[in-house]
Short mmCIF file of C-alpha atoms in Angstrom, two decimals:
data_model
loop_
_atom_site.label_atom_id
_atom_site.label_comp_id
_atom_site.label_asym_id
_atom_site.label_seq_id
_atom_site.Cartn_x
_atom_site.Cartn_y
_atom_site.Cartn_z
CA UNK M 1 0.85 40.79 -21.31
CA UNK M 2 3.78 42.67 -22.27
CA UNK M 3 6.67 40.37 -23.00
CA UNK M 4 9.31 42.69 -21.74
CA UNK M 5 7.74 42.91 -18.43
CA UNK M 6 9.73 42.00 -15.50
CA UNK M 7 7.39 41.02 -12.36
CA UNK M 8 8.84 40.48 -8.47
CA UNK M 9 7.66 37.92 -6.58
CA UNK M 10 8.09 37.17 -2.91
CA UNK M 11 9.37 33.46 -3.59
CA UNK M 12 12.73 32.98 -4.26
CA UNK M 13 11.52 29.17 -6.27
CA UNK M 14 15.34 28.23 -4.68
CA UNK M 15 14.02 24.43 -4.82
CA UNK M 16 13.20 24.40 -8.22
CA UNK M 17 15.07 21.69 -10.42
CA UNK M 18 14.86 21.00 -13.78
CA UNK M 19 13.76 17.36 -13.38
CA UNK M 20 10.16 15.72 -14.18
CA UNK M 21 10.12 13.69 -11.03
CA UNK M 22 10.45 16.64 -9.09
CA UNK M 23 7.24 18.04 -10.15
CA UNK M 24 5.29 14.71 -9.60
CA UNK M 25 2.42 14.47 -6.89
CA UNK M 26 3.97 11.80 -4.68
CA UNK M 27 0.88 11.33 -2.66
CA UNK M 28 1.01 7.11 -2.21
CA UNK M 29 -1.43 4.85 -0.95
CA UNK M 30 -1.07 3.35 2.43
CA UNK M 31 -1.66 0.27 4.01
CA UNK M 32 -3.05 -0.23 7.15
CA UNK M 33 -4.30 -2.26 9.87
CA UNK M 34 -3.09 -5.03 7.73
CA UNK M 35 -4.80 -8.58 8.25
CA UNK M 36 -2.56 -10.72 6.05
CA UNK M 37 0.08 -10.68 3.44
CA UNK M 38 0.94 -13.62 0.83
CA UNK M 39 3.51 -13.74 -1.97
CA UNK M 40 4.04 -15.68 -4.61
CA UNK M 41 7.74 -15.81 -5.99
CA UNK M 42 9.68 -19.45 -6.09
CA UNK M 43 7.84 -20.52 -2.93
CA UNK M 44 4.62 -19.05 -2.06
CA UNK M 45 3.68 -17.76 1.75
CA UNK M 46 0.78 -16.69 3.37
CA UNK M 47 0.89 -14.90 6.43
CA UNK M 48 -2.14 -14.01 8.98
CA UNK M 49 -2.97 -12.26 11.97
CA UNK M 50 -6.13 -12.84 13.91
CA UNK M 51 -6.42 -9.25 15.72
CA UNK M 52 -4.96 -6.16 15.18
CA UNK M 53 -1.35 -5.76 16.00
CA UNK M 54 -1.53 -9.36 16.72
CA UNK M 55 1.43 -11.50 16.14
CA UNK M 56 1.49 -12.66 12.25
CA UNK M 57 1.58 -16.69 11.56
CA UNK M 58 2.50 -18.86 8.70
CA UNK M 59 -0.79 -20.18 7.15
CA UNK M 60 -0.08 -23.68 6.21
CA UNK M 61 2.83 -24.18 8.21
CA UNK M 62 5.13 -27.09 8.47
CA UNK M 63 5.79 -28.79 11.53
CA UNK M 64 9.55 -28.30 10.92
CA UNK M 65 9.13 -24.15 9.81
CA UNK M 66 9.78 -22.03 12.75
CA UNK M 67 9.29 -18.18 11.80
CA UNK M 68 11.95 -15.32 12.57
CA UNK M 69 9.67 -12.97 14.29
CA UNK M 70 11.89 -10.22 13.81
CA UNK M 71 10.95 -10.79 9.94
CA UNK M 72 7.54 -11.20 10.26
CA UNK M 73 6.65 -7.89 12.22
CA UNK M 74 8.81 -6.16 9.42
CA UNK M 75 6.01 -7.85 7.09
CA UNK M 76 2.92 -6.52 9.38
CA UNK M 77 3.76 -3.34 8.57
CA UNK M 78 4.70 -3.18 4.84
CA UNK M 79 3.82 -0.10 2.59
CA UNK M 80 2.45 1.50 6.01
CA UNK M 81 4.54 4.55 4.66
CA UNK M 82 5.42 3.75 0.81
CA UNK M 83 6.83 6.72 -1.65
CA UNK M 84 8.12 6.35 -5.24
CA UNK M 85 11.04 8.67 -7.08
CA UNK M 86 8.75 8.10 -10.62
CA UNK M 87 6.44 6.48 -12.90
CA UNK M 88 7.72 4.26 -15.51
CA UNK M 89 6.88 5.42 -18.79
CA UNK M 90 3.56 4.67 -20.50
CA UNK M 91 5.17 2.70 -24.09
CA UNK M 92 8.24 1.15 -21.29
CA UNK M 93 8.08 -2.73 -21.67
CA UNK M 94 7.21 -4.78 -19.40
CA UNK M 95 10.53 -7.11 -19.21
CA UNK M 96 13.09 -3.94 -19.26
CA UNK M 97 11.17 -3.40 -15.68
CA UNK M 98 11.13 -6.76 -13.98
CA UNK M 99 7.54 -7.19 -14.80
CA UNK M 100 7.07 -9.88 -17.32
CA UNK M 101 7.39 -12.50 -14.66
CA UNK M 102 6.61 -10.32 -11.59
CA UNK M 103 6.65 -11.32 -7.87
CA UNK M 104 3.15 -11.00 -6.99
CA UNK M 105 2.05 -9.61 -3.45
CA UNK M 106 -1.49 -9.55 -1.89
CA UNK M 107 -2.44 -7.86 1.23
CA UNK M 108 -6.04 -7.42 2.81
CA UNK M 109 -6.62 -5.12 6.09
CA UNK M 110 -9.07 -4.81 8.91
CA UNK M 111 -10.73 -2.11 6.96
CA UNK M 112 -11.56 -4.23 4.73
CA UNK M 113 -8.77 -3.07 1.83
CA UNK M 114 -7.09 -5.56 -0.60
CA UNK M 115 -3.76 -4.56 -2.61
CA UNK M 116 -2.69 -6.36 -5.19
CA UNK M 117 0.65 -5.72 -6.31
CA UNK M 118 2.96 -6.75 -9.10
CA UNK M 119 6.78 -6.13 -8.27
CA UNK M 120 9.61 -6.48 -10.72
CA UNK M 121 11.50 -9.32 -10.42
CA UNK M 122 14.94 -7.55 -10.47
CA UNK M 123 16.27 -4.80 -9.13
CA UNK M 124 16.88 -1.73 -11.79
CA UNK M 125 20.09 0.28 -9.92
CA UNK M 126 18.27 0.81 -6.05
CA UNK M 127 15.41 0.89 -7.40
CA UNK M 128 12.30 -1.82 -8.32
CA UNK M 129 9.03 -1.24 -10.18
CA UNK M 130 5.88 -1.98 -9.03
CA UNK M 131 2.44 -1.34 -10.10
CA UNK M 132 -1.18 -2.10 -8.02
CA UNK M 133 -4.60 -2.71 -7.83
CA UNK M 134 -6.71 -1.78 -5.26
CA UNK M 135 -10.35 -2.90 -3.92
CA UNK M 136 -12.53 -2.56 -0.80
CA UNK M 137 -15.13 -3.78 0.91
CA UNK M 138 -16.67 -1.01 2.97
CA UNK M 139 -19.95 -1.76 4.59
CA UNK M 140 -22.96 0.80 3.44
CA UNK M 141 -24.61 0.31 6.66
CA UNK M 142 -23.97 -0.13 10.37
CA UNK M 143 -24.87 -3.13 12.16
CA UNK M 144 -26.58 -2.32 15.79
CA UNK M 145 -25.56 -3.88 19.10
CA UNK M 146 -27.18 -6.43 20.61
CA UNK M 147 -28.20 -3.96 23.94
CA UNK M 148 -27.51 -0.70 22.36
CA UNK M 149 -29.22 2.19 23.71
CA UNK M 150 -31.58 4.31 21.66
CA UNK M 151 -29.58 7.68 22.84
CA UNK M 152 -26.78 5.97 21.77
CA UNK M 153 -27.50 5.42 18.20
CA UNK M 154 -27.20 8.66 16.76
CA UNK M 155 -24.18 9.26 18.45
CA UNK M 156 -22.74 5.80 17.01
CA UNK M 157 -24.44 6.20 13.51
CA UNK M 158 -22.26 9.50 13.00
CA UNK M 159 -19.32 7.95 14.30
CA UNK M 160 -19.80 5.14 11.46
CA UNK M 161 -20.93 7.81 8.54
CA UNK M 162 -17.48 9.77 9.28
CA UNK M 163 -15.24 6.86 9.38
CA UNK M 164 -16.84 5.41 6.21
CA UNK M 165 -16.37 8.66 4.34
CA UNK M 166 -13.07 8.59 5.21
CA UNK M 167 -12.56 4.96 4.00
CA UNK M 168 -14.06 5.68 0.99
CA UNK M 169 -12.38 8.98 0.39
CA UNK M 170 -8.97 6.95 0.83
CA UNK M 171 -10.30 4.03 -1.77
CA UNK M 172 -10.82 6.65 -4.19
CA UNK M 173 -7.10 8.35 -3.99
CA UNK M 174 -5.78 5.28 -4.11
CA UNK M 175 -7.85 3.47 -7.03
CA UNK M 176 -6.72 6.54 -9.37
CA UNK M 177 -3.01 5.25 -8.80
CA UNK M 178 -3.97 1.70 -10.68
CA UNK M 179 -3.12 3.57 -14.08
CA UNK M 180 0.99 4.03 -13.22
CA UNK M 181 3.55 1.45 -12.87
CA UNK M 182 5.85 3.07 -9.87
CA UNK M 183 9.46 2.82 -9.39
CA UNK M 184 10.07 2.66 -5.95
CA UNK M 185 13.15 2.17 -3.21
CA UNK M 186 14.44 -1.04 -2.58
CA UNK M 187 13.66 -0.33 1.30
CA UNK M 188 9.68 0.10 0.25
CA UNK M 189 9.76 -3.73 -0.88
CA UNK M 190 12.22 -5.37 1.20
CA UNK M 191 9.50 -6.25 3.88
CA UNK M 192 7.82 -8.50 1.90
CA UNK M 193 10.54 -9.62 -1.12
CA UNK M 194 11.20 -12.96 1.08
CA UNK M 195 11.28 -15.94 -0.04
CA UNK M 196 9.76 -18.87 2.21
CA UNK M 197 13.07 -20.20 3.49
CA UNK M 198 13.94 -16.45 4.44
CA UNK M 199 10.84 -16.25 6.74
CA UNK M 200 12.34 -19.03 8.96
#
């Protein structure tokens, strides 16, 4: 095309900045429906819920630990909306992010999801690193009921096909993040940076 062309253009492209991480996908993963949560830091913790929304309990616990509920339901929902501001650069080392001795975080869901995440061990500014690997267990076929109806079955065998493609759709997003270390807001940690004492 002609270089001293001058095209309009109905968008004005007023939130355009100059900055990399502004032109970054930030789609994140998500974790849900999650069915435990341990951490390993200078005490390690294990924390598991039996149903659902159920109320989350210390897995080896002491007779003398009592848990602060108010920071365990925090924990039952961690990275259930997670975002990052940017990746850390490919050749960046991993003690100039907190990584070389990272706090290491493991959480597993009803879904049958595990997350395995490695989180600096210091803060850099607001701001912490993190990076993740992710796996799942998604069952290729449905298991009948015990009395279930034969007009019932295709009805039930869609239902299963749909939510497994979505399952597996959602493992696939999120296994393509493994390649990045993120650097993410304190607030998207927090939940689960607690050491054992702080759980009581």
């Amino acid at each position: 095309s002609n270089p001293g062309t001058v095209g309009l253009i109905s968008e004005s492209w007023s939130n355009i900045e100059p900055k990399p991480e502004s032109w970054l996908n930030k789609d994140f993963f998500k974790c849900e429906k999650i069915k435990s949560v341990s951490l390993t830091w200078t005490n390690a913790w294990t924390l598991i819920r039996e149903t659902e929304g159920g109320e989350m309990k210390l897995a080896d616990a002491k007779p003398n630990e009592q848990l602060d509920t108010t920071k365990t339901s925090s924990i039952g929902n961690a990275f259930s909306w997670p975002s990052f501001d940017d990746v850390a650069a490919p050749d960046a080392k991993p003690e100039d992010l907190g990584l070389d001795k990272p706090v290491t975080a493991k959480l597993e869901t009803f879904e049958g999801f595990t997350y395995d995440f490695k989180i600096g061990n210091k803060p850099i500014g607001e701001n912490y690193y993190l990076s993740l690997a992710v796996n799942a267990d998604i069952p290729k076929e449905r298991t009948p009921g015990k009395d279930e109806k034969p007009e019932d079955k295709e009805k039930l065998d869609k239902e299963f096909k749909e939510k497994n493609d979505k399952l597996k759709e959602k493992f696939d997003k999120e296994k393509a993040l493994e390649k990045w270390t993120y650097k993410v807001s304190k607030w998207t940690v927090d939940p689960v940076l607690k050491d054992r004492p702080q759980l009581m």
